[in-house]
CSV table of C-alpha atoms in Angstrom, one decimal:
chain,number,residue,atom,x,y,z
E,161,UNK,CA,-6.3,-27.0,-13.8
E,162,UNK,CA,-4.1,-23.8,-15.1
E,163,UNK,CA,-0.8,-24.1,-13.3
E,164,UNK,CA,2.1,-21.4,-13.6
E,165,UNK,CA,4.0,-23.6,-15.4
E,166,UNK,CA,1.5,-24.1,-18.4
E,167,UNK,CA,2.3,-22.8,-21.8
E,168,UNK,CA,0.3,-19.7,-21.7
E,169,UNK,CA,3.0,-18.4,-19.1
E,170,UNK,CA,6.6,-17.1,-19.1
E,171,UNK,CA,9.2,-16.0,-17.2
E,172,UNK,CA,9.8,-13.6,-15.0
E,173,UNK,CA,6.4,-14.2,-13.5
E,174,UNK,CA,4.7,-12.4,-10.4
E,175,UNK,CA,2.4,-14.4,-8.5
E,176,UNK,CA,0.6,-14.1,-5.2
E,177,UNK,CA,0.0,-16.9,-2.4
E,178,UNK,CA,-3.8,-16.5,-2.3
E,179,UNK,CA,-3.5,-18.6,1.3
E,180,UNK,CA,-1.0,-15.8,2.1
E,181,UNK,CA,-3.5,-13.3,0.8
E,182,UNK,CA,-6.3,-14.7,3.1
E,183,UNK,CA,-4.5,-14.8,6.2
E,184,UNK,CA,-3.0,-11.5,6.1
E,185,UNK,CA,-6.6,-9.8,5.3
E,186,UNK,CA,-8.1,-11.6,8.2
E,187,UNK,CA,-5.1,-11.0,10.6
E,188,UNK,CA,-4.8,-7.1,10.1
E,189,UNK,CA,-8.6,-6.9,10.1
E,190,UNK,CA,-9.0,-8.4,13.8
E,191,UNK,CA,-6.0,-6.3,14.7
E,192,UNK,CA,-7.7,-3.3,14.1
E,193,UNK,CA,-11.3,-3.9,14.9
E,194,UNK,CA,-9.7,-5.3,18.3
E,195,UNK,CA,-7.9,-2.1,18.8
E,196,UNK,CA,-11.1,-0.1,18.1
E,197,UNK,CA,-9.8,1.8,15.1
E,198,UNK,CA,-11.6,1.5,11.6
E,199,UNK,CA,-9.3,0.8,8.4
E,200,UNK,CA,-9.1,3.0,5.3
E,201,UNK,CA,-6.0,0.6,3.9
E,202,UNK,CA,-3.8,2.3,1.6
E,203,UNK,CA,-4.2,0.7,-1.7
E,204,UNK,CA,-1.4,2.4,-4.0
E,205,UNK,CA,0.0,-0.4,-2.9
E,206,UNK,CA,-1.1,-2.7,-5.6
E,207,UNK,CA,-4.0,-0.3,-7.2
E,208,UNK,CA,-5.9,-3.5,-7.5
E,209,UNK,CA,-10.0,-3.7,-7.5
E,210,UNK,CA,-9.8,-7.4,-7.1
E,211,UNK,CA,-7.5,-7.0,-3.7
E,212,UNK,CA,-9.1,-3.9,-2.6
E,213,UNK,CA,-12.5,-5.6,-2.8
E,214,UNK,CA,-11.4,-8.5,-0.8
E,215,UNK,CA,-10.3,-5.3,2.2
E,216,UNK,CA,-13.7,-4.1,1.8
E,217,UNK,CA,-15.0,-7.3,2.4
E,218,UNK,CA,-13.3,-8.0,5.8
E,219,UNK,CA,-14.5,-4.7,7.3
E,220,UNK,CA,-12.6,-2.0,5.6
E,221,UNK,CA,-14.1,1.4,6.1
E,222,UNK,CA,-12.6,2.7,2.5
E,223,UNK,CA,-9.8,3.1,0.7
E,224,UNK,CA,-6.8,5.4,1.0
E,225,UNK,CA,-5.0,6.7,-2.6
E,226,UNK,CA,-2.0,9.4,-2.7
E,227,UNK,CA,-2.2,11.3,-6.3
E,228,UNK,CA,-5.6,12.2,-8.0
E,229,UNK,CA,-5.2,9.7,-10.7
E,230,UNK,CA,-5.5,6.9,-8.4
E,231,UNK,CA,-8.1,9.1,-6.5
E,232,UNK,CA,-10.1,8.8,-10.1
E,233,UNK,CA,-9.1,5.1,-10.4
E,234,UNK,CA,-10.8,4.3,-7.3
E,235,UNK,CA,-14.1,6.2,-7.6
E,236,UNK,CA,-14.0,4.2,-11.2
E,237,UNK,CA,-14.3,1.1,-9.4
E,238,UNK,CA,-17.4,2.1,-7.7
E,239,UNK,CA,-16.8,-0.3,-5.2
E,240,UNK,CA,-19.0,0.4,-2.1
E,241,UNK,CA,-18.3,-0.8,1.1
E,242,UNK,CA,-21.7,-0.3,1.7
E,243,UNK,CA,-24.7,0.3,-0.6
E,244,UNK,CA,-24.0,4.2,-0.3
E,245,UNK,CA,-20.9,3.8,-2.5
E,246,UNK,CA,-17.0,4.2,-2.2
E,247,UNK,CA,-15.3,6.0,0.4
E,248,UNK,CA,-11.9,7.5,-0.3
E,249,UNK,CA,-9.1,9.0,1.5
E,250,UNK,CA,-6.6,10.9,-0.3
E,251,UNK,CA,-3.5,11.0,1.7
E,252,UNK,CA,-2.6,14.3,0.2
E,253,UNK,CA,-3.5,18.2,-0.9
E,254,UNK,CA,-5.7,18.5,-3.9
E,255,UNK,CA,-4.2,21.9,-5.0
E,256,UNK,CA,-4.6,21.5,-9.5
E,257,UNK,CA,-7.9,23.5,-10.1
E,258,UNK,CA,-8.7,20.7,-13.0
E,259,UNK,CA,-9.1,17.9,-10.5
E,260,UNK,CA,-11.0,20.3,-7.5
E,261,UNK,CA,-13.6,20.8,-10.3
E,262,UNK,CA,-13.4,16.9,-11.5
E,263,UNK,CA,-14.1,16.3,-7.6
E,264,UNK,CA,-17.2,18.9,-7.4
E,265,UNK,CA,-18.6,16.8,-10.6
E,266,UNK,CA,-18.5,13.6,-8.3
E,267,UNK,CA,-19.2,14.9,-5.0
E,268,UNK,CA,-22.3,16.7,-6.8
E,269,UNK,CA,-23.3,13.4,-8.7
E,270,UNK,CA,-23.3,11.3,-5.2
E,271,UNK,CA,-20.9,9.2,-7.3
E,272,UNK,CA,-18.7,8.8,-4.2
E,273,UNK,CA,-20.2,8.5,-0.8
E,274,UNK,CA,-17.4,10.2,1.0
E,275,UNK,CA,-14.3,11.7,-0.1
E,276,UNK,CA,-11.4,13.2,2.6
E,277,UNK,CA,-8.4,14.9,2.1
E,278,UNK,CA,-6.1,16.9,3.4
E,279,UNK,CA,-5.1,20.9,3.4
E,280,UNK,CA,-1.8,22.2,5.0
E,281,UNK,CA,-1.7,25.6,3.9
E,282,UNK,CA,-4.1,28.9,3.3
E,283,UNK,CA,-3.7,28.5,-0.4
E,284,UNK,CA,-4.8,24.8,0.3
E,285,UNK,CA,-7.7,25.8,1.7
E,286,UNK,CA,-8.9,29.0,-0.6
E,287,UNK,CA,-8.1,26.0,-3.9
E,288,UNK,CA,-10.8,24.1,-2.2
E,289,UNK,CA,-13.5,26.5,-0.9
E,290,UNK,CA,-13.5,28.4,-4.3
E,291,UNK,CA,-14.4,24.9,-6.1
E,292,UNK,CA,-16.9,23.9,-3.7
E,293,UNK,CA,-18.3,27.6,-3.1
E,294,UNK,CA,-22.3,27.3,-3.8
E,295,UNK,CA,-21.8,23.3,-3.3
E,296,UNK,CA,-25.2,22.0,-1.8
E,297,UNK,CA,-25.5,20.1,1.6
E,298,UNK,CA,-25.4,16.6,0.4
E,299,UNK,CA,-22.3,17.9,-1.5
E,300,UNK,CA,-20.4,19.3,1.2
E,301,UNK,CA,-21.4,16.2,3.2
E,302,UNK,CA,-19.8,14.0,1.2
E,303,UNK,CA,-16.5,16.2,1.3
E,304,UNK,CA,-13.9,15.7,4.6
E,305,UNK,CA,-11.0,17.9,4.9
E,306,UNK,CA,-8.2,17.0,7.1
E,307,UNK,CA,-5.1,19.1,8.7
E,308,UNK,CA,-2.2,17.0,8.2
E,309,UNK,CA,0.3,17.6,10.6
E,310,UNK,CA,4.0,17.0,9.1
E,311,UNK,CA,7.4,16.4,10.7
E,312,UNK,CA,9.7,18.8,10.9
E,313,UNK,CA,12.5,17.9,7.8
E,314,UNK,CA,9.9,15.8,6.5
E,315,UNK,CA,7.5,15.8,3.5
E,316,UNK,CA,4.2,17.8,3.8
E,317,UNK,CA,2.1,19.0,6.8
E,318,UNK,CA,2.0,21.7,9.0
E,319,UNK,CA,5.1,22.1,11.4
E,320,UNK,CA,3.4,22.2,14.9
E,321,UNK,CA,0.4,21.8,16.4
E,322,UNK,CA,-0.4,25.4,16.4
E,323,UNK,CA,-0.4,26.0,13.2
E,324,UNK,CA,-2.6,22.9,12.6
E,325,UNK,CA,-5.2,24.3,15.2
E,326,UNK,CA,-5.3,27.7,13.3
E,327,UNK,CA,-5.3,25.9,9.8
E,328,UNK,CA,-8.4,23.9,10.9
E,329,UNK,CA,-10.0,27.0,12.0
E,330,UNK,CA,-9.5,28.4,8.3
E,331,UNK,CA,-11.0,25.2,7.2
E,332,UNK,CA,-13.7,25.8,9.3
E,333,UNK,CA,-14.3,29.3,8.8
E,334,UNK,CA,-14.6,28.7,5.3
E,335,UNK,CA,-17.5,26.8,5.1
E,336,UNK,CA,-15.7,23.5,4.9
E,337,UNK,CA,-16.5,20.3,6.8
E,338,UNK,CA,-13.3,19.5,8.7
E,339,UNK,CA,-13.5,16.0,10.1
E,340,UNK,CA,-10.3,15.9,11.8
E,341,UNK,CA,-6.3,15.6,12.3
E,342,UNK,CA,-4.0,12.9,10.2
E,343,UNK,CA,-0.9,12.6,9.4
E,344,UNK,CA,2.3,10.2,8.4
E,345,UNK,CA,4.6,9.5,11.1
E,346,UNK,CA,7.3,7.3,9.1
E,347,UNK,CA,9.6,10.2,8.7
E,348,UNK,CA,9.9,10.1,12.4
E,349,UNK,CA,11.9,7.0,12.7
E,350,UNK,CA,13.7,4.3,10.4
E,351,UNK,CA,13.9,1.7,12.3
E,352,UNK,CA,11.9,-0.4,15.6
E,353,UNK,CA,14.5,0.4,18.1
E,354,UNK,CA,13.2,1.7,21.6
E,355,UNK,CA,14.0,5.1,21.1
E,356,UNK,CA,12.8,5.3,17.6
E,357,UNK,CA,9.2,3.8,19.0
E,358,UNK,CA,9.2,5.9,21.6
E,359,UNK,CA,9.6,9.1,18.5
E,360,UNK,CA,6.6,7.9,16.8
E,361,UNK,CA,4.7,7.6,20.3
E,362,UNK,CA,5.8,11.4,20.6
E,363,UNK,CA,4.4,12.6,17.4
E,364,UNK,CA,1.4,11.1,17.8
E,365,UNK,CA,0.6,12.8,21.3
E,366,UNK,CA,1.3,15.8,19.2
E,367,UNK,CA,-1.7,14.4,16.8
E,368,UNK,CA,-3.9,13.9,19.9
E,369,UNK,CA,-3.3,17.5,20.8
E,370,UNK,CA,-4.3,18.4,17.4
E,371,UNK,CA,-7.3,16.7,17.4
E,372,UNK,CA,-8.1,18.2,21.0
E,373,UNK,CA,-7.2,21.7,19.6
E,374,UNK,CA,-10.2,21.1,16.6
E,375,UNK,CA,-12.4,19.4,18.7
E,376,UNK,CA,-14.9,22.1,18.6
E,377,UNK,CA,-14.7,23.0,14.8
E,378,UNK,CA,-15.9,19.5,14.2
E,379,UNK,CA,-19.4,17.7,14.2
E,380,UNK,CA,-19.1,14.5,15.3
E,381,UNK,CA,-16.1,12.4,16.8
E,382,UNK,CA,-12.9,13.9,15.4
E,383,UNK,CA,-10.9,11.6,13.1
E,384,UNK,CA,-7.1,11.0,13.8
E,385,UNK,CA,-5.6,9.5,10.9
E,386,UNK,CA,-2.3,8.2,11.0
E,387,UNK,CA,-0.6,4.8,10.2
E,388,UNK,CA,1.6,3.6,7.7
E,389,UNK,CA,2.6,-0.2,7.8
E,390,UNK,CA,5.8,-0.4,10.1
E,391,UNK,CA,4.6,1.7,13.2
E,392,UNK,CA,0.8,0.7,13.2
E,393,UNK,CA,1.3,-0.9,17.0
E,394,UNK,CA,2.4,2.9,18.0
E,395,UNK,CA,-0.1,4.0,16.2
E,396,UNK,CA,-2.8,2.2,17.4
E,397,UNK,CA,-1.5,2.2,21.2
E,398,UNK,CA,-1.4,5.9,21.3
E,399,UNK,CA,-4.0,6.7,19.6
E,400,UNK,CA,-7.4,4.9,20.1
E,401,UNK,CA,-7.5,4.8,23.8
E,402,UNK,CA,-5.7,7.8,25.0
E,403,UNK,CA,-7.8,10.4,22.4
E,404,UNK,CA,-11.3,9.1,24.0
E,405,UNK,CA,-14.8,8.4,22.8
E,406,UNK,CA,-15.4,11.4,20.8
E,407,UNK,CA,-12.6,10.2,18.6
E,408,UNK,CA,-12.1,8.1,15.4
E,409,UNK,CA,-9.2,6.7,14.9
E,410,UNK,CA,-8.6,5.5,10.9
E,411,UNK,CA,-5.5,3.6,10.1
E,412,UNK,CA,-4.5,3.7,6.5
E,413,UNK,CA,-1.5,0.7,6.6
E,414,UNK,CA,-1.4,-0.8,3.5
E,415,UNK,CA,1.8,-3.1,2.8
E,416,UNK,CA,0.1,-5.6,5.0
E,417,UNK,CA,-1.8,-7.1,2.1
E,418,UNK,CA,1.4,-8.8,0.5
E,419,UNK,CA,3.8,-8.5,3.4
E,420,UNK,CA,7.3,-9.2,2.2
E,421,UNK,CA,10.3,-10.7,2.6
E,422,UNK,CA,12.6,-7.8,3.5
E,423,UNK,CA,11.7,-4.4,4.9
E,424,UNK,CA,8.2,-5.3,6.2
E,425,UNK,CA,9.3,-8.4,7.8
E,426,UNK,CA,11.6,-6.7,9.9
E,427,UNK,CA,9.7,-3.9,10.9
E,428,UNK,CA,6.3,-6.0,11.1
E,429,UNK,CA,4.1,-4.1,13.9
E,430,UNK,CA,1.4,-6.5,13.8
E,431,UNK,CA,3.8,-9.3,15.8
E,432,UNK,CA,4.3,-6.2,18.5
E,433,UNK,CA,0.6,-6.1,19.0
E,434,UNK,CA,0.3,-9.8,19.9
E,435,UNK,CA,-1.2,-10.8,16.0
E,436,UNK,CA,0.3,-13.7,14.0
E,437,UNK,CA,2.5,-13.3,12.0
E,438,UNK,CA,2.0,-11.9,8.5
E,439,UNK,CA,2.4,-14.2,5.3
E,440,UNK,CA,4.4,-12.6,2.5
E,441,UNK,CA,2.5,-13.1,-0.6
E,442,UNK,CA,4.6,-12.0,-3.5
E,443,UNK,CA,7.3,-14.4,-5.7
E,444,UNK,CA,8.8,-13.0,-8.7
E,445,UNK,CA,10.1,-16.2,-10.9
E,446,UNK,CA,12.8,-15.7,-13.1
E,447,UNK,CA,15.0,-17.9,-15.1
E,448,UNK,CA,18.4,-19.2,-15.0
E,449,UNK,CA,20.1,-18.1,-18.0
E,450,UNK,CA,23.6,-18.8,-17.6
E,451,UNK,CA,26.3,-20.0,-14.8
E,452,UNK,CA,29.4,-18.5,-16.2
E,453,UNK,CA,31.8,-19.1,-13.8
E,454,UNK,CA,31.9,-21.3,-10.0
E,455,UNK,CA,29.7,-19.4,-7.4
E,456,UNK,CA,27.5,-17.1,-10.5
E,457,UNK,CA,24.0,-17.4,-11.5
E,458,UNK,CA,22.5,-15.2,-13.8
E,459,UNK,CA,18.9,-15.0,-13.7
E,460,UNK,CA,16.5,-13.7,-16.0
E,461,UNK,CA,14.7,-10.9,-13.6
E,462,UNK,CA,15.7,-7.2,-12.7
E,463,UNK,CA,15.1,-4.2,-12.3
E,464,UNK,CA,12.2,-3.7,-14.0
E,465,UNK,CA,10.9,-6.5,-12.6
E,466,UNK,CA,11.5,-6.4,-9.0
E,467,UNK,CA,11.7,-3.4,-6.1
E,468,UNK,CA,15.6,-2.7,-5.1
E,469,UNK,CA,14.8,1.1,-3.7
E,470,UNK,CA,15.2,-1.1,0.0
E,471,UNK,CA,16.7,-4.3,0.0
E,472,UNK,CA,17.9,-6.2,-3.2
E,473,UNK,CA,15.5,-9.5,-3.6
E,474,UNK,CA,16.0,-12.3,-1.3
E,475,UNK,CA,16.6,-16.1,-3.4
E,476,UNK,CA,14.0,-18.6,-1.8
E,477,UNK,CA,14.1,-21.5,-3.7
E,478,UNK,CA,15.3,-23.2,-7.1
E,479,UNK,CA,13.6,-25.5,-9.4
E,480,UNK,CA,14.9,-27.7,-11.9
E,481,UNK,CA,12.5,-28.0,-15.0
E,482,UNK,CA,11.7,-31.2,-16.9
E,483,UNK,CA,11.5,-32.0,-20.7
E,484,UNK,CA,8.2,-30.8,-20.8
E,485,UNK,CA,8.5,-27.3,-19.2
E,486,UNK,CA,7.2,-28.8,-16.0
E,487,UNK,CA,8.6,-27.2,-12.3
E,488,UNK,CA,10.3,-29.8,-10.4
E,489,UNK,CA,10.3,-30.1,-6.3
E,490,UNK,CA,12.0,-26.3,-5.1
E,491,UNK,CA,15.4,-26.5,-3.4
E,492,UNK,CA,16.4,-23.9,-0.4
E,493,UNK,CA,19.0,-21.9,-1.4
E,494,UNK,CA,20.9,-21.6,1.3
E,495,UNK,CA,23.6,-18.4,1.8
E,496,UNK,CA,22.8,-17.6,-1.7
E,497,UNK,CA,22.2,-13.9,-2.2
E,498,UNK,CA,21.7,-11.6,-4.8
E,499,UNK,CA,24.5,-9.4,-5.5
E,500,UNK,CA,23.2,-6.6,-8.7
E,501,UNK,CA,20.2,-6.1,-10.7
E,502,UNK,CA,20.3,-4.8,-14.1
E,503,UNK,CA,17.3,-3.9,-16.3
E,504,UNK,CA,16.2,-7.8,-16.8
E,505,UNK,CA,19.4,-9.7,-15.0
E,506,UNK,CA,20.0,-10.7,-11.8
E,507,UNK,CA,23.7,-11.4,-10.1
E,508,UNK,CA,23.3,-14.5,-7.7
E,509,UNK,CA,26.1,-14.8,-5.7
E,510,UNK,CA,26.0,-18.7,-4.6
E,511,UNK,CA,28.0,-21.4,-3.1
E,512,UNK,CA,29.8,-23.9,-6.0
E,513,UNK,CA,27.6,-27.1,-4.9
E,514,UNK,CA,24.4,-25.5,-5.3
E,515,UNK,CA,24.1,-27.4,-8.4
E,516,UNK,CA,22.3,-24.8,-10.6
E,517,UNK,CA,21.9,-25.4,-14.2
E,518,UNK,CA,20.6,-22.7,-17.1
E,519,UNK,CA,16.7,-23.6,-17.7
E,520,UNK,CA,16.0,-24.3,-13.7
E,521,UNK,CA,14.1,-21.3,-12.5
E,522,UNK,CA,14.5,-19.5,-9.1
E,523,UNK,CA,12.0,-17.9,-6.9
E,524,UNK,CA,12.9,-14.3,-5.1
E,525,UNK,CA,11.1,-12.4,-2.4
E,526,UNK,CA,10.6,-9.0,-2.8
E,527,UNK,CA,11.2,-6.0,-0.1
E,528,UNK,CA,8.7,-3.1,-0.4
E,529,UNK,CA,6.2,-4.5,-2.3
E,530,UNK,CA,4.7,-1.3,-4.0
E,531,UNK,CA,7.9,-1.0,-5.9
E,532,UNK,CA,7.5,-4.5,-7.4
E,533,UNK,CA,3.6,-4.5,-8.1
E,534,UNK,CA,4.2,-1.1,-10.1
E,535,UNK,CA,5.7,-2.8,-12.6
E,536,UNK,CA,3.2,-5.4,-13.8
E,537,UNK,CA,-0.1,-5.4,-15.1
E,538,UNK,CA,-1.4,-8.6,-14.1
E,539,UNK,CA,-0.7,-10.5,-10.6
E,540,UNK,CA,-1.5,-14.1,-11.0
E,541,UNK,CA,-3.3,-15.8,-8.0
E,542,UNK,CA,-1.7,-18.9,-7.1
E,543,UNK,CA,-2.2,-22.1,-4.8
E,544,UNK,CA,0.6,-23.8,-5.0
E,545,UNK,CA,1.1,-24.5,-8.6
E,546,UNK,CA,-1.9,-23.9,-9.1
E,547,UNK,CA,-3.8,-20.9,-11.3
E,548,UNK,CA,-7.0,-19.7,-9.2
E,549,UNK,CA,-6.9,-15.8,-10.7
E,550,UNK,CA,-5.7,-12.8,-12.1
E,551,UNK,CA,-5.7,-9.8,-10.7
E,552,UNK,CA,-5.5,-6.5,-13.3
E,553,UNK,CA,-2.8,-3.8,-11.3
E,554,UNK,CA,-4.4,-0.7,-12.4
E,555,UNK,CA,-1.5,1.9,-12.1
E,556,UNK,CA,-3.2,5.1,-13.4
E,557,UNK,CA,-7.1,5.6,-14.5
E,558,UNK,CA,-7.2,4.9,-18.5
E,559,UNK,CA,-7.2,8.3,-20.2
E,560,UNK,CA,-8.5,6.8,-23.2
């Protein structure tokens, strides 16, 4: 049996609790089948086949991406969730004329069995009919444009639901298929207080009365498409029941898969609907290098190997390590916190009877796990000690 602490492995070290894994796949899945949405989970996350296959597996309509590289990473997989191949929602514009006609090539090749993005602007939308102009029915088929409505301050989208009506008419008019209305509603609030749920529950009526304003540019039930991981319960809540039958709602939440032990724990929306709780999945093992003076511990993991752009990581536990490399039984680390990060060193701030000794190695929780996956390669699959898989991270499709 491989175990983490076998020779072929070395610190830092990112695994993932494939129990943790498990339960938080099957949890969000029942959560959003029960709510009668479909999933498209976002899976920029860890850009992982191995994970995303395991979504697809417990009932996930498709995958959503953000940047065209990923977009081409995940039709490289060519994992179907049915026998008709990938679906894929890019949660973006596609505005660069070399990826429109890389698209047309799929779309024309069936190579993808569905491919949605989004338009918020005229120019948007005159980028995509010119490549698609001539495009044969089976090709336009496969091809689902979105309005996104945006917030105003806030990234992209159209500001208001006017202007997202009168956009999806331009899609429409253009010989387009428009499926719907989506949108991100995370710049709306930054916390889970009342008033900031009751912001995101605002915007999202405005999504509703962009959905009702395209209703009859669309064939079919219109999609609403909303949902990142901290506001999914508002999302959900105000979504699927209110917008009716001739809707589909599609959640893209993706954060879910690995939880964490920082921002997503405290803005978890999947407690708020009445789930379990989520599991967080991801330890980054690092070191102990030196104690240099009573109450510091400097450990051999940073910024290059953990997420900061939140929280700094959280110490769980510490293990001592034997003659022979061997982990010994972990040890809470109670009111120790990390203070710094530089590129490969960590500050641990700590009480002076911790009894921490260079060699022992500490285990952190991470908050915002896309930040930490992004800067490995490989995820190693744990149970315990033990090895059960490794999971590639494909950040970018190989131009090679």
């Amino acid at each position: 049996m491989t175990r983490i602490d076998d020779p072929a492995y070395s610190w830092p070290l990112l695994t993932l609790d494939d129990d943790a894994l498990e339960h938080n796949l099957a949890t969000v899945a029942a959560a959003v089948a029960a709510a009668g949405a479909e999933h498209a989970p976002h899976v920029k996350t860890a850009m992982s086949r191995d994970l995303f296959a395991r979504q697809l597996a417990a009932g996930a309509w498709g995958g959503t991406v953000a940047t065209p590289a990923q977009l081409r990473t995940l039709v490289r997989w060519g994992l179907p969730r049915e026998r008709d191949g990938v679906r894929a929602l890019l949660a973006n514009e596609l505005v660069d004329p070399r990826e429109l006609a890389w698209l047309r090539e799929v779309l024309d090749a069936g190579a993808a069995a569905e491919v949605w993005l989004y338009v918020d602007s005229a120019r948007g939308v005159e980028l995509l009919a010119r490549a698609f102009a001539g495009a044969s029915a089976a090709t336009t088929a496969r091809l689902g444009v979105l309005v996104e409505l945006g917030v105003p301050g806030g990234r992209t989208g159209v500001r208001g639901v006017e202007a997202a009506v009168a956009l999806g008419r331009a899609v429409h008019d253009a010989g387009l298929r428009l499926v719907g209305v989506a949108g991100y509603e995370g710049p709306v609030a930054a916390g889970t207080s009342e008033a900031e749920l009751a912001a995101v529950g605002a915007w999202c009526a405005g999504l509703r009365e962009a959905a009702a304003g395209v209703a009859g540019l669309v064939e079919g039930p219109v999609v609403l498409s909303a949902g990142g991981s901290a506001f999914a319960d508002v999302v959900l809540r105000e979504l699927v029941a209110p917008a009716g039958a001739a809707t589909r709602v599609v959640l893209r939440s993706g954060a879910y898969v690995t939880h964490d032990h920082g921002h997503y724990a405290r803005t978890d929306p999947w407690t708020r609907l009445g789930a379990a709780p989520l599991r967080p999945a991801i330890t980054v093992w690092g070191q102990v290098l030196s104690v240099p003076e009573p109450g510091l511990v400097v450990c051999g993991v940073g910024r290059r190997d953990v997420s900061y752009d939140i929280d700094l990581p959280t110490p769980l536990a510490v293990r001592p390590v034997g003659e022979d490399g061997r982990l010994g039984t972990p040890r809470e680390l109670a009111g120790a916190r990390v203070t710094a990060l530089n590129d490969q060193h960590a500050y641990l701030a700590v009480t002076e009877d911790q009894g921490i000794e260079p060699g022992d190695v500490v285990a952190f929780g991470v908050s915002h796990p896309c930040t930490t996956l992004d800067r490995w390669r490989t995820a190693v699959v744990t149970r315990g000690d033990a090895v059960v898989a490794h999971y590639p991270l494909d950040l970018r499709e190989d131009l090679a």
